[in-house]
PDB file of C-alpha atoms in Angstrom:
ATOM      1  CA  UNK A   5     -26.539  24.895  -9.882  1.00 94.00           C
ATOM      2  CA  UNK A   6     -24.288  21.662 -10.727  1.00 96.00           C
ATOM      3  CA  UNK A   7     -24.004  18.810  -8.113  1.00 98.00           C
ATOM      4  CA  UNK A   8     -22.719  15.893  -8.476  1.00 98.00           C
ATOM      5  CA  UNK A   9     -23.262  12.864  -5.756  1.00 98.00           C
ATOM      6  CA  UNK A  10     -21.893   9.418  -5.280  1.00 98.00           C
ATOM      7  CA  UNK A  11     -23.644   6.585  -4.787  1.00 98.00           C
ATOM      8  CA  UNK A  12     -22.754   2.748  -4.094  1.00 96.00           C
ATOM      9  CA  UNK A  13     -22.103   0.228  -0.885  1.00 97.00           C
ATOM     10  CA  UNK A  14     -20.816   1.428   2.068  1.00 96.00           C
ATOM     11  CA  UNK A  15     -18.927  -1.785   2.887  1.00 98.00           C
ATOM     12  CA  UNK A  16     -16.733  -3.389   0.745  1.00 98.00           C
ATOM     13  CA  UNK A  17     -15.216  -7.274   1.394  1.00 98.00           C
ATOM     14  CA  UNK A  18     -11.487  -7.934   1.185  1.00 98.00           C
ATOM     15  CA  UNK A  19     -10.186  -8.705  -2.730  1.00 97.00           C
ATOM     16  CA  UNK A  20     -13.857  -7.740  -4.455  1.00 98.00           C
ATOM     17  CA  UNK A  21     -14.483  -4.813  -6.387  1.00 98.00           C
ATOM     18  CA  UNK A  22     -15.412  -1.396  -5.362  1.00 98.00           C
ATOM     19  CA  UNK A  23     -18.006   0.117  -7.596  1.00 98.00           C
ATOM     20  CA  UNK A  24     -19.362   3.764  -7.286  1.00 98.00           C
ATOM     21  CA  UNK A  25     -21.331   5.745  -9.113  1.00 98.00           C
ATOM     22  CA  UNK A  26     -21.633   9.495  -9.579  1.00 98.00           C
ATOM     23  CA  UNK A  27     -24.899  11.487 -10.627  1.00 98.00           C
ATOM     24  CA  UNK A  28     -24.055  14.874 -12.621  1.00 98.00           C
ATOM     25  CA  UNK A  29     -27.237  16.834 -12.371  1.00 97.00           C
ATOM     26  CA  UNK A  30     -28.088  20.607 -12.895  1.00 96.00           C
ATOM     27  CA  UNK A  31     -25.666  20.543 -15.996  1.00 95.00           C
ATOM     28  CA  UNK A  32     -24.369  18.112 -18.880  1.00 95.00           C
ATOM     29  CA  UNK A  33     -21.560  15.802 -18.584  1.00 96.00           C
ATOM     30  CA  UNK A  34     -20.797  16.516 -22.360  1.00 95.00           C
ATOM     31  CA  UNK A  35     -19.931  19.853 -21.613  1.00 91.00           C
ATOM     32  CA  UNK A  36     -16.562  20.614 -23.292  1.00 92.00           C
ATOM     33  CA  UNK A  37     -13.785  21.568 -21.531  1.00 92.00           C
ATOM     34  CA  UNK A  38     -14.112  19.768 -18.462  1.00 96.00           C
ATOM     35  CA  UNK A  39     -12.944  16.432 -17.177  1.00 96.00           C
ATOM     36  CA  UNK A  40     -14.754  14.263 -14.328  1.00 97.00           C
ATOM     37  CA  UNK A  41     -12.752  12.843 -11.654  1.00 98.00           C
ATOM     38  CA  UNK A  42     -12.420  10.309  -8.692  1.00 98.00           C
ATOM     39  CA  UNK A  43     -10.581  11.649  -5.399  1.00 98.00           C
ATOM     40  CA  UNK A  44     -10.230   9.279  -2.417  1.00 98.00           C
ATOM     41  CA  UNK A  45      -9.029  10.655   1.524  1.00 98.00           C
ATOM     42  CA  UNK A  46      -8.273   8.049   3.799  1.00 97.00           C
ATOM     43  CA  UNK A  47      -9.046   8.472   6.958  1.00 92.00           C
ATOM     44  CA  UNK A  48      -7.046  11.604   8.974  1.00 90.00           C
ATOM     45  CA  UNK A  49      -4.762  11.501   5.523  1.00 93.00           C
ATOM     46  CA  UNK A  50      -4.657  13.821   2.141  1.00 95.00           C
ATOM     47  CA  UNK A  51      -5.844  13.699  -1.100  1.00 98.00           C
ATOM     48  CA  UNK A  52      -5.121  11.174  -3.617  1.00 97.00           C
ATOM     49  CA  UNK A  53      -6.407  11.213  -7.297  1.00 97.00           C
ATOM     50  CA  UNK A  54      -8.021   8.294  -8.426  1.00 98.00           C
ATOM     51  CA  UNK A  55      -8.964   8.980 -12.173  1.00 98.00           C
ATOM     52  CA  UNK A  56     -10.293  11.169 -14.902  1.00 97.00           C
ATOM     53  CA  UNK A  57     -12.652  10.758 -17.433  1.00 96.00           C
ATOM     54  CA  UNK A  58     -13.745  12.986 -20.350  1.00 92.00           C
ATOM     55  CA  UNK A  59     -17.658  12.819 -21.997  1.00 91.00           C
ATOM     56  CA  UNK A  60     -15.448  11.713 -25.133  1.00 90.00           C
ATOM     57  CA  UNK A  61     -14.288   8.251 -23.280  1.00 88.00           C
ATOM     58  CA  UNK A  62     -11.036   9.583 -23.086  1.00 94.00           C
ATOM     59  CA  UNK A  63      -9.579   8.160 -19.612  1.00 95.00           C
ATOM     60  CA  UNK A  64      -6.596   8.991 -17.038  1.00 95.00           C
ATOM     61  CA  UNK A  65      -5.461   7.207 -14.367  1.00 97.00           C
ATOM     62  CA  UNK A  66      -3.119   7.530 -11.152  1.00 96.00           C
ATOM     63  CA  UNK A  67      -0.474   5.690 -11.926  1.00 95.00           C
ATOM     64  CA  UNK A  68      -0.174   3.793  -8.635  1.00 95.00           C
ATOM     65  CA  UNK A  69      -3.458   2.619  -9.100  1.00 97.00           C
ATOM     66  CA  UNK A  70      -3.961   1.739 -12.675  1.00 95.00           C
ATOM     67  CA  UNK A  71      -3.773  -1.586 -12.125  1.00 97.00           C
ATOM     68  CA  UNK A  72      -6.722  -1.897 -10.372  1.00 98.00           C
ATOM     69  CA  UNK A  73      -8.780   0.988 -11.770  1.00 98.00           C
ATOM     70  CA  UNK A  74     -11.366   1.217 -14.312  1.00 98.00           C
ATOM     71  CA  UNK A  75     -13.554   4.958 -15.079  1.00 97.00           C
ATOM     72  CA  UNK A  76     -16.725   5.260 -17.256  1.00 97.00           C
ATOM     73  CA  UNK A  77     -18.627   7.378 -18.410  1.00 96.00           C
ATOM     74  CA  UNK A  78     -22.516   7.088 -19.334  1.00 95.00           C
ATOM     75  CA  UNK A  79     -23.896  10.301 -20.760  1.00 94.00           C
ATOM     76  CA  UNK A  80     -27.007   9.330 -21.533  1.00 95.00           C
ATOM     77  CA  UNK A  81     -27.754   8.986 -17.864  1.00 96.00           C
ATOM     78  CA  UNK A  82     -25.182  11.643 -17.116  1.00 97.00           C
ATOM     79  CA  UNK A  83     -23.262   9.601 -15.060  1.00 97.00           C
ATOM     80  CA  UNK A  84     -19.647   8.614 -14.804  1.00 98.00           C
ATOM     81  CA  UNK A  85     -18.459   5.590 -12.303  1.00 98.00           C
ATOM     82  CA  UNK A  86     -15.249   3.991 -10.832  1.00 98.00           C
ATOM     83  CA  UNK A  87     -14.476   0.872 -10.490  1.00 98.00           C
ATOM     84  CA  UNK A  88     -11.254  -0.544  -8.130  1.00 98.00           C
ATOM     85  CA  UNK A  89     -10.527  -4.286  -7.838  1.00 98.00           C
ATOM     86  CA  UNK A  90      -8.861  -6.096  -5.760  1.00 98.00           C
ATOM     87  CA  UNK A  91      -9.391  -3.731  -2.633  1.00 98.00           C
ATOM     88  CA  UNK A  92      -8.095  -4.377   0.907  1.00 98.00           C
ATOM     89  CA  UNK A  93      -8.266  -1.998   3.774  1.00 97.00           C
ATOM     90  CA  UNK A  94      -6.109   0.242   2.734  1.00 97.00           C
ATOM     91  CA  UNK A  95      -8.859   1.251   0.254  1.00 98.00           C
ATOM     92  CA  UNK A  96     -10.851   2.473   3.078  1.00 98.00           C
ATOM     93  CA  UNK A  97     -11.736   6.139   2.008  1.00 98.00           C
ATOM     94  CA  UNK A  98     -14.072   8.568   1.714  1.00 98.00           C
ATOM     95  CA  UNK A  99     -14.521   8.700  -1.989  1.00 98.00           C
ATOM     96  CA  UNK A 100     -15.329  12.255  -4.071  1.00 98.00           C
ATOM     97  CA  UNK A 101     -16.810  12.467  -6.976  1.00 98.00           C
ATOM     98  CA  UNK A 102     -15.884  15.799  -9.041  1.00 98.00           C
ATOM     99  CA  UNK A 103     -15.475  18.174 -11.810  1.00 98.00           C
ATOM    100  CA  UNK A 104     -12.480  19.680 -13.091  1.00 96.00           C
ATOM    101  CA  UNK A 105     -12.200  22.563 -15.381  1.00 94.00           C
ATOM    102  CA  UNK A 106      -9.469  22.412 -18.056  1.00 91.00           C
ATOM    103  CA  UNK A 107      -9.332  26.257 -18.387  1.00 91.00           C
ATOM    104  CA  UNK A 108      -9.556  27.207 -15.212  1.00 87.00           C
ATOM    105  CA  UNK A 109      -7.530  24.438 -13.782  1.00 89.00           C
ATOM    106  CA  UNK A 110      -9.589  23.239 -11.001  1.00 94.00           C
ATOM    107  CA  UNK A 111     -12.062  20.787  -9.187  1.00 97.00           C
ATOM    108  CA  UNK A 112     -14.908  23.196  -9.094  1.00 96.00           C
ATOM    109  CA  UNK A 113     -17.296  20.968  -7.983  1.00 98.00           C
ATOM    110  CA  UNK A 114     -17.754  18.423  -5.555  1.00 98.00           C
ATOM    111  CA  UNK A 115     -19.712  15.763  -4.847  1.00 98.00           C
ATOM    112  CA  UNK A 116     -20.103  15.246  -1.044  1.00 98.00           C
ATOM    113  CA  UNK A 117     -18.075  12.575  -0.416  1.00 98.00           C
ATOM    114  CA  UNK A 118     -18.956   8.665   0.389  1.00 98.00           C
ATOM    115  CA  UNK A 119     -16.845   6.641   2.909  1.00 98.00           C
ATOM    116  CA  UNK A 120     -16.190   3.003   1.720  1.00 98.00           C
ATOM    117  CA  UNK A 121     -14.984   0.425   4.058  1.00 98.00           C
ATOM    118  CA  UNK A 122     -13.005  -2.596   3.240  1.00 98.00           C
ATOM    119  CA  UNK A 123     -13.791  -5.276   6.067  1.00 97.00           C
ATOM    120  CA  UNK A 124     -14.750  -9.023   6.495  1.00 95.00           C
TER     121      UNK A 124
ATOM    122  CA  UNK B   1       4.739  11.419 -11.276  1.00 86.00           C
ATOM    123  CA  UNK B   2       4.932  15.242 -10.277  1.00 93.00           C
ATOM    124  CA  UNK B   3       5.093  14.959  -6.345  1.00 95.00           C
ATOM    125  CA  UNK B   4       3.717  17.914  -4.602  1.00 96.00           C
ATOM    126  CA  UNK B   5       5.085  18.957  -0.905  1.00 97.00           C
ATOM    127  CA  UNK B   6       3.418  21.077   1.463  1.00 97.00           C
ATOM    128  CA  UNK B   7       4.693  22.842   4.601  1.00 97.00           C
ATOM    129  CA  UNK B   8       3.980  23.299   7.582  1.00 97.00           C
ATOM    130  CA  UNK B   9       2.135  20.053   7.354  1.00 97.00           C
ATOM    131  CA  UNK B  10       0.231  22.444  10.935  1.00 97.00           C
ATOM    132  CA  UNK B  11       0.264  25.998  11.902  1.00 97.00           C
ATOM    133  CA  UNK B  12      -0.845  28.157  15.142  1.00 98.00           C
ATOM    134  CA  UNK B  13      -1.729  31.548  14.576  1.00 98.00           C
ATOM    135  CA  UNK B  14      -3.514  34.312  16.346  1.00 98.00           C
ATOM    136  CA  UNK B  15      -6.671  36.206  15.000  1.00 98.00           C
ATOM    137  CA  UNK B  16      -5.027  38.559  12.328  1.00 98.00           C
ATOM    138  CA  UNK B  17      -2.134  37.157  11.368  1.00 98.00           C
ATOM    139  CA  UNK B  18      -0.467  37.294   8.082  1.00 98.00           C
ATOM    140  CA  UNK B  19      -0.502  33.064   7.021  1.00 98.00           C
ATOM    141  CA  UNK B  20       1.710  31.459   4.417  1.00 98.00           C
ATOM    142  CA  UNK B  21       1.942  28.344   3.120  1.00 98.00           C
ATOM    143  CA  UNK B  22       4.071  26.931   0.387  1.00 98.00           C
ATOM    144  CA  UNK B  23       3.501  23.999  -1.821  1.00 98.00           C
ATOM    145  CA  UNK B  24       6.635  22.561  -4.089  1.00 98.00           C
ATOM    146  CA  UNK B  25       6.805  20.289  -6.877  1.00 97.00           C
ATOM    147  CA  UNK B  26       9.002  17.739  -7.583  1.00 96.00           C
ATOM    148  CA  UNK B  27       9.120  19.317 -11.618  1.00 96.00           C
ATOM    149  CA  UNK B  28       7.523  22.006 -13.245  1.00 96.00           C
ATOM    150  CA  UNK B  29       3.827  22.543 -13.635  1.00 95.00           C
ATOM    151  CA  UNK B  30       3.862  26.145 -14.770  1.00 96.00           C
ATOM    152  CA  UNK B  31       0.886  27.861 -13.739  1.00 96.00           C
ATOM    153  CA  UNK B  32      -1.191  24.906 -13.402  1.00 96.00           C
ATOM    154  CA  UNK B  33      -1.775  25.058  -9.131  1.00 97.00           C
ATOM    155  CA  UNK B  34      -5.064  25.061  -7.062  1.00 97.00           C
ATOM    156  CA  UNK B  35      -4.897  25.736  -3.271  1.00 98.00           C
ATOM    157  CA  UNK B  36      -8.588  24.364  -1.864  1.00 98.00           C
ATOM    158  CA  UNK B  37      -9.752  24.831   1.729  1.00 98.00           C
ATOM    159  CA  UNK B  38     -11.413  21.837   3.520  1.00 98.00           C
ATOM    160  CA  UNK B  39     -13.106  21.950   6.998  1.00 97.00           C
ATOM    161  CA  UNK B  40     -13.739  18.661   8.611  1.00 96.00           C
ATOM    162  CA  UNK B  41     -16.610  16.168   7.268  1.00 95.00           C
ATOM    163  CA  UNK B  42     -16.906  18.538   3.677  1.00 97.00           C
ATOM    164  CA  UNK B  43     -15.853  18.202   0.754  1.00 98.00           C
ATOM    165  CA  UNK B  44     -12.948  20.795  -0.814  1.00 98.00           C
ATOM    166  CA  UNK B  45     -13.638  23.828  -2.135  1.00 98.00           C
ATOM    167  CA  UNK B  46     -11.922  25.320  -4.956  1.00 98.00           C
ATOM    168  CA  UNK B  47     -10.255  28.853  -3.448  1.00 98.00           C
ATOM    169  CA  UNK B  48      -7.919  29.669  -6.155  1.00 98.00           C
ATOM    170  CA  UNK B  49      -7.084  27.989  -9.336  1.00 97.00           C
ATOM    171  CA  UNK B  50      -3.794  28.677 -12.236  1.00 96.00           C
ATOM    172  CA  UNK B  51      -1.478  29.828  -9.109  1.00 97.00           C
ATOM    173  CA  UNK B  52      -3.259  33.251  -8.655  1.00 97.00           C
ATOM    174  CA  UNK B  53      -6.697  33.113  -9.625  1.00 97.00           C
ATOM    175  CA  UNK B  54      -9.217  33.938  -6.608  1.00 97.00           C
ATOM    176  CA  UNK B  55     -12.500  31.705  -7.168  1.00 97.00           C
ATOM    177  CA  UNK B  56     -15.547  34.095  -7.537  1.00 95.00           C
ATOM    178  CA  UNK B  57     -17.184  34.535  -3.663  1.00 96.00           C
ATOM    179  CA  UNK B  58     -13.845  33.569  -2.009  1.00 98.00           C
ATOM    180  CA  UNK B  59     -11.961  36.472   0.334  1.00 98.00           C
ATOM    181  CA  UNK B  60      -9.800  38.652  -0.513  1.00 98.00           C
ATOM    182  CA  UNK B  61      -7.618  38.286   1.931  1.00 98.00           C
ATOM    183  CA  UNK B  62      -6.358  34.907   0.690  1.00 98.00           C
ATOM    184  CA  UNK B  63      -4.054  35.593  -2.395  1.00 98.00           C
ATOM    185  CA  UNK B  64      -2.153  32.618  -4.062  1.00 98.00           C
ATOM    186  CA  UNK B  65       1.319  33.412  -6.059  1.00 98.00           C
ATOM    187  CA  UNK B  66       4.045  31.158  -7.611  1.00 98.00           C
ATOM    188  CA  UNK B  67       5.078  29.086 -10.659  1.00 97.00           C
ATOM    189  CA  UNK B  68       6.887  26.166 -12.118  1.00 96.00           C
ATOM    190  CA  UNK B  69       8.078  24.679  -8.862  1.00 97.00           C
ATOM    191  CA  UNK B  70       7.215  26.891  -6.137  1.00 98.00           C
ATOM    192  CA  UNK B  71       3.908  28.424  -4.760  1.00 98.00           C
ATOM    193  CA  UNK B  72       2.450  30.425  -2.024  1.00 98.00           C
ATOM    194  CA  UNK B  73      -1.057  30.959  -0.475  1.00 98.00           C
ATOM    195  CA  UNK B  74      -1.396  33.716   1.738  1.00 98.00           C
ATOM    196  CA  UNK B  75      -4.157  34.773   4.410  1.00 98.00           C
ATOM    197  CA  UNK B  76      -3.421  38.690   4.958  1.00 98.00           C
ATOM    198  CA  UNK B  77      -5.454  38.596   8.118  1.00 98.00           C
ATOM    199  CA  UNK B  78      -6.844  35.532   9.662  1.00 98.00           C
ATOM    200  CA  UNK B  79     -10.041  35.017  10.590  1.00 98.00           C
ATOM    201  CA  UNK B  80     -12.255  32.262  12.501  1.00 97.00           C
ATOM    202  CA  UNK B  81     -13.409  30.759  10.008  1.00 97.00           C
ATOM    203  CA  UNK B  82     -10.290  30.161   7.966  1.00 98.00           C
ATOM    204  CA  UNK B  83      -9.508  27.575  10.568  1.00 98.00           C
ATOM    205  CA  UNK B  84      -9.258  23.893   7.853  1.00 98.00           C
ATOM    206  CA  UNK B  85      -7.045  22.049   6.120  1.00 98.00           C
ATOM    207  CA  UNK B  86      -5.378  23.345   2.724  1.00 98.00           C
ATOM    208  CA  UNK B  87      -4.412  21.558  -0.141  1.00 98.00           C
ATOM    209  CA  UNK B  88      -2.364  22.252  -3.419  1.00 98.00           C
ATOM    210  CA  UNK B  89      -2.828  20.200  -6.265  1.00 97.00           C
ATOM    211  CA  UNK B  90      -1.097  20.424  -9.588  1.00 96.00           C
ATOM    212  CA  UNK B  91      -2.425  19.150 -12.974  1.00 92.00           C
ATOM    213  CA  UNK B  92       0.047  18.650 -15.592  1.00 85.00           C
ATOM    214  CA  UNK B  93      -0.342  16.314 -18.794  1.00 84.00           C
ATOM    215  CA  UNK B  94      -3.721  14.759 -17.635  1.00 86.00           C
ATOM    216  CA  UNK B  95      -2.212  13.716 -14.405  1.00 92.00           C
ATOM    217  CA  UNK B  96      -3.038  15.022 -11.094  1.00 95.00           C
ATOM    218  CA  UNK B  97      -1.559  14.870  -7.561  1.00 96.00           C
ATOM    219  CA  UNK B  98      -2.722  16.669  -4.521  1.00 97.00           C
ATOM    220  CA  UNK B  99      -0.245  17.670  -1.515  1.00 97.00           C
ATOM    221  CA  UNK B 100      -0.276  16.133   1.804  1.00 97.00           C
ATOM    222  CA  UNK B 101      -2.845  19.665   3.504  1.00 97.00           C
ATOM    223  CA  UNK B 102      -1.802  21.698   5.824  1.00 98.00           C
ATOM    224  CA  UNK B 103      -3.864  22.533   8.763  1.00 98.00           C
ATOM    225  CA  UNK B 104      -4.690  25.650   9.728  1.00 98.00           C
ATOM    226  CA  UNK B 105      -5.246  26.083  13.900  1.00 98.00           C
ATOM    227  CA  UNK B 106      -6.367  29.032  15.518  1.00 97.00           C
ATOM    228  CA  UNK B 107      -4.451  29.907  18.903  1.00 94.00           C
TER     229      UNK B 107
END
């Protein structure tokens, strides 16, 4: 069974960078035809994509966000990981980690979610 | 960017009700629409992806329809535990935007 999980500080400080991390196991991250992907929620709010990444490097990212946003991918540690500078509090989220499935056309799975706070 | 709208951002309804809710984009995304069901403190799960495809395990009762700009998810009969938020999201030249959820109350 695939599950992916986030990792990375809780509590962020006002203009540093957010930098998460999120563990594939129970299946390869160079398996074709899917894409891995950053979702945020703020608090009481929707969801907002972050970012996509295929194993190949290939990258894609919101494009009120780009700015700010960087996506990796490590797949010898089968791994991929966001990056966001610059944060203030309207960065505070809970951030997913997930897969998405190019045929089927869907986040499949989920990673169970990490809430970041920006604060002094 | 493809903007996705939702309504009713909230619903009531009784035990066995027949529930709709419609998602709209701002252009077309053909076929390419996932409705996901999200109860509070979880993570979404995946209830039907390409407009109309049920995810194996999900029931039958919810159906999804629709393309290009318009699209439907339907729960024949409601149940206790369909009571979450639902989102669309769309996925269209390796961008992707969610809608704002609807939540789903049970009177």
């Amino acid at each position: 069974q695939l599950q992916l999980q986030e990792s990375g500080p809780d509590l962020v400080k006002p203009s540093e960078t957010l930098s998460l991390t999120c563990t594939v196991s129970g299946g390869s991250i160079r398996t074709n035809d899917y894409f891995w992907g950053w979702i945020r929620q703020s608090p009481g709010k929707g969801l907002d994509w972050i970012a996509s990444i295929y194993h190949s490097g290939h990258t894609y990212r919101s494009p009120s966000l780009e700015s700010r946003v960087t996506i990796s991918v490590d797949t010898f540690r089968n791994q991929f990981s966001l990056k966001l500078t610059s944060v203030t509090a309207a960065d505070t989220a809970v951030y997913y980690c997930a897969r998405f499935g190019e045929t089927r056309g869907g986040f499949d799975y989920w990673g169970q979610g990490t809430l970041v706070t920006v604060s002094s | 960017d493809i903007q996705m709208t939702q309504s009713p951002s909230t619903l009531s309804a009784s035990i066995g009700d027949r529930v709709t809710i419609t998602c709209r984009a701002s252009q077309s995304v053909g076929i390419w629409l996932a409705w996901y069901q999200q109860k509070p403190g979880k993570a979404p799960k995946l209830l039907i992806n390409k407009a109309s495809n049920l995810e194996s395990g999900v029931p039958s009762r919810f159906s999804g329809s629709g393309s290009g700009t318009e699209f439907t998810l339907t729960i024949s009969s409601l149940q206790p535990d369909d009571s979450a938020t639902y989102h669309c999201q769309q996925y269209n030249s390796y961008l992707w935007t969610f809608g704002e959820g609807t939540k789903v109350e049970i009177k």
